[in-house]
XYZ file of C-alpha atoms in Angstrom:
654
model
C 116.564 161.399 103.118
C 119.181 160.410 105.216
C 116.733 158.837 107.654
C 115.873 157.040 105.233
C 118.716 156.170 103.332
C 119.765 154.837 107.264
C 116.651 152.944 107.559
C 117.558 151.000 104.380
C 120.810 150.213 105.038
C 119.547 149.194 108.277
C 117.023 146.747 106.694
C 119.348 145.766 103.855
C 121.813 144.328 106.652
C 119.240 143.137 108.454
C 118.081 141.076 106.022
C 121.611 139.639 104.948
C 122.231 139.115 108.516
C 119.362 136.703 108.725
C 119.733 134.964 105.126
C 123.651 134.200 106.110
C 122.793 132.796 109.225
C 119.581 130.558 107.437
C 122.379 129.272 104.751
C 124.632 128.323 107.232
C 122.158 126.564 109.673
C 120.888 125.061 106.508
C 123.694 124.207 104.046
C 126.814 123.719 106.483
C 127.613 120.892 107.140
C 125.408 119.833 104.685
C 126.458 116.282 103.586
C 125.210 115.268 107.998
C 121.453 114.415 106.317
C 119.105 111.606 106.389
C 118.690 109.853 103.755
C 116.106 106.962 104.788
C 112.517 105.497 103.471
C 110.124 108.568 102.869
C 112.542 110.012 101.595
C 113.859 107.319 98.942
C 110.418 106.395 98.058
C 109.083 109.940 97.265
C 112.803 110.191 95.396
C 111.264 107.157 93.483
C 108.083 109.077 92.340
C 110.017 112.115 91.620
C 112.533 110.504 89.394
C 109.628 108.433 87.552
C 108.006 111.609 86.737
C 111.343 113.588 85.801
C 112.467 111.026 83.432
C 108.514 110.961 81.972
C 108.016 106.822 83.029
C 105.083 107.463 85.367
C 102.795 110.310 86.137
C 101.467 109.853 89.927
C 98.268 110.951 90.861
C 99.047 110.168 94.860
C 102.029 110.272 96.852
C 104.045 107.964 99.201
C 100.882 106.447 101.858
C 100.622 108.310 105.457
C 100.921 106.626 108.397
C 97.520 106.296 108.514
C 97.214 104.533 105.399
C 95.595 106.978 102.786
C 97.848 108.168 100.315
C 99.435 111.550 100.512
C 99.204 114.085 97.654
C 101.533 113.866 94.634
C 102.071 117.487 95.042
C 105.872 116.771 96.837
C 107.058 114.871 93.497
C 105.759 117.523 91.463
C 107.957 119.793 93.352
C 110.770 117.170 93.590
C 110.792 116.395 89.988
C 112.116 119.991 89.139
C 115.630 119.626 90.269
C 115.898 115.107 89.963
C 115.521 116.561 86.215
C 118.993 118.489 86.533
C 120.239 115.477 88.338
C 119.724 112.237 89.618
C 121.567 112.354 92.584
C 119.741 112.617 96.177
C 122.528 114.998 97.607
C 122.051 117.826 95.054
C 118.143 117.644 95.452
C 118.838 118.125 99.176
C 120.856 120.941 98.848
C 117.799 122.505 96.512
C 115.808 121.794 99.646
C 118.206 123.060 102.158
C 118.260 126.428 99.573
C 114.572 126.509 99.001
C 114.212 126.608 102.789
C 116.845 129.603 103.219
C 114.590 131.766 100.525
C 111.440 130.294 103.514
C 113.473 132.390 105.913
C 113.985 135.467 103.629
C 109.589 135.016 102.798
C 109.267 135.837 106.308
C 112.019 138.644 106.864
C 109.915 140.317 104.747
C 106.386 139.556 106.085
C 107.585 140.911 109.377
C 109.227 143.424 107.721
C 106.189 144.630 105.703
C 103.328 144.230 108.707
C 105.351 144.726 111.960
C 108.687 147.332 111.290
C 112.128 147.039 111.484
C 112.830 145.708 114.443
C 110.194 142.464 114.311
C 111.534 141.275 111.245
C 115.054 141.630 112.362
C 114.232 139.313 115.661
C 111.752 136.888 113.726
C 114.282 136.591 110.956
C 116.981 135.464 113.029
C 114.787 133.373 115.617
C 113.520 131.435 112.559
C 116.899 131.371 110.493
C 118.818 129.430 113.579
C 115.794 127.621 115.219
C 117.276 124.159 115.462
C 113.969 122.818 114.816
C 113.793 124.889 111.867
C 117.437 124.220 110.843
C 116.730 120.030 110.975
C 113.435 120.052 109.112
C 114.977 121.997 106.483
C 117.717 119.351 105.089
C 115.670 116.070 104.265
C 113.830 114.998 100.608
C 110.416 114.839 103.026
C 107.295 116.253 102.001
C 107.190 117.703 105.056
C 110.184 119.932 104.504
C 109.346 121.724 101.386
C 105.704 123.222 102.589
C 106.572 126.489 104.355
C 108.147 128.433 101.836
C 105.006 127.962 100.086
C 103.217 128.641 102.578
C 104.346 131.796 103.845
C 104.813 132.899 100.129
C 100.979 132.085 99.697
C 100.047 133.749 102.843
C 101.958 137.272 101.671
C 100.088 137.687 98.420
C 97.179 136.733 100.823
C 97.919 139.799 102.804
C 98.808 141.718 100.064
C 95.365 141.632 97.963
C 92.907 141.407 100.851
C 94.513 143.346 103.367
C 96.861 145.719 102.236
C 94.640 148.361 99.788
C 91.862 150.406 101.352
C 88.781 149.830 100.041
C 88.275 152.782 98.013
C 91.756 152.271 96.069
C 92.084 151.878 92.779
C 93.540 147.725 92.386
C 96.246 147.707 91.155
C 98.138 144.565 89.108
C 100.195 143.417 92.334
C 96.870 143.054 94.064
C 95.190 141.302 90.965
C 97.992 138.430 90.941
C 97.887 138.492 94.211
C 94.116 138.036 94.671
C 94.377 135.014 91.897
C 97.434 133.378 93.430
C 97.137 133.482 96.945
C 94.402 130.676 97.086
C 95.834 127.988 94.945
C 99.296 128.745 96.119
C 97.755 128.422 99.907
C 95.925 125.165 98.757
C 99.106 123.947 97.159
C 100.934 124.394 100.056
C 98.937 122.429 102.654
C 98.464 119.002 100.275
C 101.925 118.858 101.252
C 101.053 117.108 104.560
C 97.448 116.177 106.329
C 98.742 118.360 109.016
C 98.445 121.728 107.469
C 94.722 121.066 106.423
C 93.934 123.651 109.095
C 95.414 126.155 107.786
C 93.302 126.493 105.141
C 90.900 128.189 107.818
C 93.135 131.113 107.129
C 91.328 131.491 103.185
C 87.745 132.165 104.382
C 89.020 134.504 106.998
C 90.995 136.468 104.612
C 88.263 136.786 101.796
C 86.047 138.293 104.992
C 88.724 140.972 105.866
C 89.002 142.119 102.090
C 85.375 141.267 101.288
C 85.511 145.192 100.668
C 88.310 144.639 97.536
C 87.840 141.426 96.216
C 88.425 142.056 92.685
C 85.726 139.709 90.187
C 87.744 138.377 87.761
C 90.886 137.632 90.193
C 88.210 135.464 92.894
C 87.259 133.711 89.592
C 90.969 132.579 88.112
C 91.728 131.967 91.448
C 89.213 129.650 91.816
C 89.700 127.789 88.696
C 93.842 127.849 89.772
C 92.580 126.106 93.128
C 90.599 123.486 91.121
C 93.273 122.727 88.878
C 95.921 122.156 91.715
C 93.573 119.625 93.977
C 92.628 117.887 90.800
C 95.298 115.729 90.576
C 95.048 114.010 94.304
C 91.328 114.532 93.688
C 91.451 112.092 90.684
C 94.463 109.903 92.523
C 92.125 109.874 95.664
C 88.974 108.861 93.690
C 90.795 105.664 92.107
C 91.971 104.350 95.683
C 88.551 104.710 97.356
C 87.030 102.690 94.308
C 89.268 100.004 94.563
C 89.211 100.029 98.275
C 85.954 102.151 99.521
C 86.795 101.837 103.447
C 90.525 102.909 103.110
C 89.317 106.251 104.973
C 87.193 104.676 107.150
C 89.383 102.345 108.647
C 91.912 104.844 108.729
C 89.754 106.477 110.953
C 88.462 103.514 113.175
C 92.234 102.481 113.454
C 92.846 106.191 114.822
C 89.891 105.673 116.894
C 90.270 102.013 117.871
C 91.620 103.077 121.986
C 89.199 106.181 121.829
C 90.101 109.634 121.578
C 91.485 111.055 124.881
C 93.009 114.332 125.949
C 96.503 114.808 125.776
C 99.665 117.491 125.652
C 101.649 116.054 123.412
C 100.605 119.005 120.385
C 101.020 121.944 123.256
C 104.177 120.301 124.223
C 105.903 119.822 120.691
C 104.864 123.429 120.197
C 106.518 124.786 123.225
C 109.406 122.831 122.171
C 109.087 124.272 118.584
C 108.492 128.209 119.870
C 112.050 127.507 122.506
C 113.683 125.691 120.304
C 114.669 123.317 122.864
C 113.874 119.255 122.673
C 115.801 118.132 119.997
C 117.819 115.319 121.674
C 114.450 113.899 121.598
C 113.827 113.302 118.069
C 117.323 112.798 117.315
C 118.246 110.448 119.382
C 115.415 109.237 121.768
C 117.175 106.353 123.401
C 120.026 108.627 124.277
C 118.716 111.626 124.758
C 120.211 112.883 128.182
C 124.004 111.928 126.683
C 122.947 114.197 123.896
C 121.643 117.030 126.250
C 124.430 117.428 128.797
C 126.531 118.833 125.551
C 124.357 121.327 125.547
C 125.937 124.740 126.515
C 124.153 125.633 130.037
C 123.227 128.932 128.727
C 120.869 127.457 126.416
C 118.138 127.096 129.115
C 117.714 130.688 128.527
C 115.905 129.752 125.255
C 112.698 129.586 127.681
C 112.806 132.926 128.209
C 111.293 132.652 124.279
C 107.664 131.358 125.834
C 106.548 134.212 127.746
C 107.680 136.302 125.025
C 105.556 134.613 122.867
C 102.593 135.252 125.644
C 103.511 139.290 125.424
C 103.398 138.844 121.397
C 100.267 137.352 121.821
C 98.471 140.270 123.311
C 100.599 142.780 121.894
C 99.488 141.623 118.148
C 96.066 141.612 119.306
C 96.102 145.050 120.872
C 97.533 146.782 117.662
C 96.240 144.261 114.766
C 93.283 142.606 115.767
C 92.842 140.820 112.213
C 96.701 140.131 111.913
C 96.958 138.579 115.554
C 93.593 136.347 115.029
C 95.470 135.062 111.625
C 99.036 134.407 113.559
C 97.272 132.761 116.077
C 95.579 129.747 113.724
C 98.714 129.810 111.733
C 100.627 129.117 115.106
C 98.215 127.097 117.542
C 95.189 126.138 115.770
C 97.139 122.277 114.234
C 97.894 122.097 117.899
C 94.614 122.632 119.576
C 92.721 120.415 117.002
C 95.219 117.283 118.727
C 94.865 118.207 122.129
C 92.104 115.673 121.654
C 94.476 112.764 120.585
C 92.299 110.829 117.571
C 95.682 110.000 115.515
C 99.339 109.429 117.068
C 100.979 113.167 117.482
C 104.489 113.646 115.953
C 106.447 117.366 116.367
C 106.376 117.569 112.443
C 103.029 117.858 112.297
C 103.832 121.537 113.271
C 106.810 122.594 110.913
C 104.827 124.989 109.290
C 104.236 126.752 112.622
C 107.371 127.965 113.915
C 107.496 130.898 111.550
C 104.602 131.977 113.100
C 105.499 131.227 116.691
C 108.979 133.630 115.449
C 106.817 136.334 114.340
C 105.068 136.493 117.723
C 108.157 136.294 119.927
C 109.521 139.564 117.724
C 106.128 141.035 118.573
C 106.384 140.254 122.174
C 110.282 141.539 122.468
C 109.364 144.654 120.377
C 106.772 145.726 122.644
C 108.767 145.088 125.904
C 111.664 147.129 123.745
C 109.464 149.929 123.537
C 108.340 149.890 126.993
C 112.177 149.495 127.840
C 112.987 152.242 125.358
C 113.749 154.819 128.714
C 115.867 152.601 130.942
C 118.784 151.379 128.718
C 120.420 149.104 130.748
C 116.707 146.888 130.164
C 116.823 147.218 127.387
C 120.689 146.758 126.624
C 119.903 143.448 129.000
C 116.677 142.225 126.520
C 118.753 142.225 123.277
C 121.911 140.758 125.280
C 118.988 137.637 126.266
C 117.906 137.302 122.591
C 121.799 137.699 121.324
C 122.845 134.977 123.721
C 119.409 132.539 122.602
C 120.507 132.611 119.149
C 124.414 131.712 120.237
C 122.913 128.984 122.062
C 120.536 127.555 118.966
C 123.391 127.938 117.039
C 125.784 125.742 119.294
C 122.959 123.268 119.938
C 122.856 122.897 116.216
C 126.637 121.929 115.902
C 126.401 119.875 119.069
C 123.566 117.744 117.528
C 125.460 117.551 113.997
C 128.614 116.327 115.950
C 126.434 113.725 117.606
C 124.209 112.255 114.719
C 127.863 112.080 112.663
C 130.101 110.373 115.177
C 127.563 108.199 117.452
C 125.499 105.477 116.830
C 122.271 106.422 117.106
C 119.124 103.403 117.456
C 115.873 104.098 115.190
C 113.789 106.018 115.386
C 116.713 108.192 115.848
C 118.662 110.102 113.197
C 119.315 107.339 110.826
C 122.797 106.627 109.123
C 123.733 110.254 107.431
C 124.096 110.231 103.684
C 127.677 110.975 103.949
C 128.118 107.407 105.382
C 126.420 105.782 102.049
C 127.992 107.646 99.790
C 131.229 105.926 99.739
C 129.448 102.640 98.944
C 127.068 104.104 96.219
C 130.471 105.501 94.963
C 131.834 101.879 95.133
C 128.967 100.329 93.409
C 128.447 103.249 90.413
C 129.367 101.514 87.606
C 128.888 97.811 89.158
C 126.554 96.403 86.618
C 123.937 94.130 88.612
C 123.765 94.973 92.059
C 122.533 92.587 94.546
C 121.172 93.763 98.322
C 120.542 91.201 100.958
C 118.317 93.057 103.767
C 115.982 92.231 105.867
C 112.614 92.975 103.547
C 112.011 93.445 99.658
C 108.745 95.684 100.012
C 109.652 98.889 98.511
C 107.021 100.914 100.677
C 107.942 98.807 103.949
C 111.687 98.451 103.699
C 114.175 101.367 103.529
C 116.992 99.245 101.771
C 114.644 99.033 99.070
C 113.746 102.401 98.123
C 116.855 103.738 99.313
C 119.575 101.746 97.177
C 117.261 101.989 93.963
C 117.805 105.511 94.165
C 120.955 105.668 95.311
C 122.038 103.812 92.399
C 119.354 105.333 89.965
C 121.685 105.850 86.792
C 125.171 104.211 88.283
C 124.130 100.482 88.127
C 122.311 98.549 85.515
C 119.946 96.252 87.702
C 119.353 96.814 91.859
C 117.240 93.968 93.327
C 116.729 93.902 97.018
C 116.289 89.907 98.220
C 115.626 88.482 101.598
C 118.172 85.806 102.716
C 115.692 83.244 103.518
C 113.945 81.563 101.334
C 115.238 83.665 98.215
C 118.843 83.201 95.837
C 119.307 84.930 92.933
C 122.190 84.244 90.777
C 122.405 87.246 87.799
C 124.039 86.308 84.567
C 126.801 88.538 84.642
C 129.673 90.219 87.443
C 127.515 91.542 89.935
C 128.319 93.374 93.931
C 126.675 91.578 96.761
C 125.874 94.073 99.289
C 125.139 92.842 102.913
C 122.918 95.314 104.870
C 123.181 95.958 108.560
C 120.085 93.827 109.819
C 120.295 91.485 107.274
C 118.921 88.435 109.269
C 120.693 85.343 109.083
C 119.809 83.024 106.144
C 121.383 80.545 103.360
C 121.402 83.406 100.991
C 123.163 85.503 103.323
C 126.490 82.962 103.548
C 125.701 82.417 100.182
C 126.963 85.294 98.984
C 129.639 85.580 101.039
C 133.758 84.810 100.641
C 136.650 85.560 101.906
C 137.704 89.276 100.651
C 134.815 91.152 101.536
C 134.991 94.978 101.677
C 133.435 96.918 104.696
C 131.658 100.135 104.759
C 131.300 101.555 108.264
C 127.614 103.603 109.191
C 129.155 105.425 112.469
C 130.767 104.180 115.620
C 129.374 101.712 117.254
C 126.858 100.650 114.401
C 126.593 98.222 112.425
C 128.747 98.121 108.663
C 127.494 97.466 105.128
C 129.674 94.546 104.025
C 130.307 94.426 99.985
C 131.400 91.230 97.535
C 132.702 91.566 94.312
C 131.155 88.130 91.985
C 133.058 87.879 88.871
C 130.236 85.649 87.941
C 127.399 83.951 90.088
C 127.976 81.453 92.784
C 127.183 77.672 92.449
C 124.287 76.519 94.650
C 125.342 74.287 97.423
C 121.907 73.029 98.843
C 119.854 70.511 97.196
C 120.401 69.499 93.511
C 117.880 71.298 91.093
C 115.782 69.056 89.035
C 115.141 70.778 85.549
C 112.065 70.369 83.212
C 111.408 72.232 80.517
C 110.712 75.445 81.024
C 106.595 76.451 81.861
C 105.674 79.860 80.538
C 103.513 82.149 83.045
C 102.368 85.672 82.281
C 104.315 88.509 82.817
C 107.410 86.259 81.365
C 107.993 83.897 84.649
C 109.179 80.497 83.501
C 109.683 77.613 85.901
C 111.978 75.830 84.747
C 112.995 73.029 87.768
C 112.829 72.080 91.335
C 114.329 70.298 94.251
C 113.815 68.654 97.543
C 115.607 69.817 100.496
C 115.319 68.396 104.335
C 111.250 68.707 104.594
C 111.389 71.839 102.131
C 110.411 72.303 98.692
C 112.544 74.076 96.324
C 111.373 76.086 92.745
C 113.674 77.319 90.157
C 112.589 80.312 87.944
C 113.777 81.957 85.024
C 112.986 85.784 85.325
C 112.028 88.598 83.077
C 112.623 92.393 83.241
C 111.703 94.732 86.135
C 107.994 94.669 86.398
C 106.300 97.127 89.094
C 103.504 95.927 90.619
C 104.159 92.677 89.837
C 103.557 90.785 93.293
C 102.264 87.386 93.832
C 102.317 84.564 95.967
C 103.459 81.070 95.263
C 101.544 77.791 95.716
C 103.390 74.333 95.795
C 100.755 71.640 96.405
C 101.204 67.819 96.618
C 98.901 65.438 95.370
C 98.232 61.549 95.558
C 97.111 59.125 92.540
C 93.539 59.427 93.754
C 93.878 63.566 94.103
C 93.675 63.771 97.471
C 96.085 66.656 98.779
C 99.016 65.972 101.021
C 100.730 69.048 101.577
C 101.007 72.778 100.551
C 103.226 75.698 100.704
C 102.140 79.541 100.248
C 104.418 82.209 100.220
C 105.789 85.619 99.083
C 107.240 85.772 95.535
C 110.186 87.809 95.021
C 108.835 91.194 94.214
C 108.364 92.095 90.558
C 110.686 95.497 91.480
C 113.430 93.095 91.521
C 113.339 91.119 88.587
C 116.307 91.642 85.977
C 116.300 89.857 82.818
C 117.818 86.978 82.325
C 118.283 86.201 86.362
C 117.885 82.923 87.887
C 115.678 82.481 90.925
C 115.446 79.800 93.274
C 112.297 80.009 96.034
C 112.276 77.532 98.744
C 109.587 76.625 101.620
C 109.052 74.402 104.578
C 106.646 71.241 102.175
C 107.888 67.702 103.255
C 108.369 65.117 100.503
C 105.833 62.545 100.746
C 106.371 58.707 99.461
C 102.392 58.711 98.077
C 102.976 61.967 96.387
C 103.048 61.587 92.367
C 102.238 65.413 91.623
C 103.628 68.979 92.660
C 101.260 71.497 91.670
C 102.738 75.391 90.988
C 100.678 78.407 90.941
C 101.162 82.050 91.047
C 98.310 84.072 92.317
C 97.393 87.284 93.716
C 95.044 88.305 96.873
C 92.319 90.745 95.769
C 92.284 93.680 98.524
C 89.792 96.418 99.058
C 86.608 95.538 97.948
C 88.451 92.627 95.998
C 89.106 91.300 98.845
C 89.073 87.412 99.593
C 89.210 87.090 95.916
C 92.139 85.097 94.598
C 93.224 85.665 91.261
C 95.677 82.794 89.318
C 98.571 83.801 87.068
C 97.776 82.290 83.508
C 99.994 79.583 82.603
C 100.657 79.825 78.686
C 101.335 77.654 75.655
C 103.875 77.676 73.176
C 102.186 80.475 71.335
C 101.264 83.035 73.885
C 97.846 81.650 74.715
C 96.272 80.619 78.534
C 96.580 76.559 78.723
C 95.808 76.813 82.812
C 96.176 78.468 86.049
C 98.941 76.275 87.501
C 102.003 73.331 86.025
C 101.213 70.243 87.438
C 104.855 68.404 87.344
C 104.754 64.298 87.265
C 106.994 63.020 90.495
C 106.834 59.332 88.336
C 110.261 57.920 90.359
C 111.297 58.128 94.123
C 113.764 60.396 93.007
C 111.261 63.139 91.456
């Protein structure tokens, strides 16, 4: 009895140590986190769902051009229903991943023993890669705890009980929930799909234990969890039937070739080294030079992994096969590199690698049990490795907080964005001048739309060359780092700027407060009787600059998806076209009711021109490729009257 109590006490102490270390690594210095493009786009979908604005059937686009599953948006909608703050939800993601470390300890304790649970739990808790990929709003950072719980259920349901044992309620629930939960987990990222092979493996191992009712319930729930994405993908392929084939063609354009990239990634995740190659690829050597010298001891984890594989296959072949598939199959499938390989593809493998390393360490300790100095040396190596991981993580956090790191390294930490966000809170209208306006292509758009989600009345992102917007009330203009030079960049400046630094050596955000829209200083605008287009747009004037035409518009409220091209064409009295401008119209995501918008582009005024024809249109995509659809021009009653506005240029000044 005393031995049992002591063992339980040791397990409880080990579990608490593992979870506390995991929490310290993930929750500690929680403001030094990224909030970049994918994070902000996913936040948009989750906020829209949480507030009942939209129910997405697909997630954000993957790097291949095929949309991801929407499960990440569904998952994040729960914390976003409590708060629209990305900082709050990132804390939720951190805590979620702490629970994942606890789930790994439970799996290791149940199927490996106390020592394996302690070592595996500690390795996973302080692995710098595991900590890094537990601290942002990113689909890839959400799935590992779900996969861990799903595998725990599958093991309990199909591999724990004896075939002649009477099924218990817990076994029934495990068999019912394990498969659909794993299907949820692998939907977060395409690189996790190879883990689906674990399902037939588990079913085969537990074929004599299968409960028909549980299997039916699991199949029904599995259909439900894949249904939204199946519908969304069907809609996508209905509009663009070649989307997947085009993605495969792009991936294989240079022909598949053998590459060690995936194996190198697995090795780095195993040893917990190489973090600098992701955080600061252009300054990797500088960052690595700050690591403690004993961090190289982490390379000892690689031979421990090999020993663990041999030990697992010797003791429990079926469990070892599951671990091998879990740890290595995603990487092995990408040795033939048919698509670019990134280390975050293999995030779900980290717990399996920790289990195998712990099994190898446990096997070596069994062999060295009679030689206490060797046994103590093994514990010393593990302890120094763990300390090295913690120190590397602290060095990495110091570096990404205090040094400017160029993209694609660690982007501006959220803590450096929050002062500007707080300053803009309650500002009413905000204009962000940046290098792009497309939500799915340019990070400033999605980032500030979500950071100011319920803090500002209307947030617009504008390109400084070819566009200028005039809010009809006081507003704040922000010149973002990297905003290109252009007329509007200078237009929104005045002599009382406020600077908001990012990191030392990096560019700043600059804020300008305007009590009223500044006066247009470009070419004069000639007013016309407003011409009404569908979608609520109105053309209200035009002007001529030096070799360019300027069009004045009045905008309706925001309309996501109202993305058009505009055309300005010059004709003479005989109906011959003398010149034409075609350009992208300001995206409907940025419209705010009552705003005045100017667009301009190269079109030289011809002396023989008598008519300026203005149209808005949409270019077809997918199966509509090559088709042009004009936005209707409406009469006073809202009925279509044409597809363009014809402005008479009767006098020389027109």
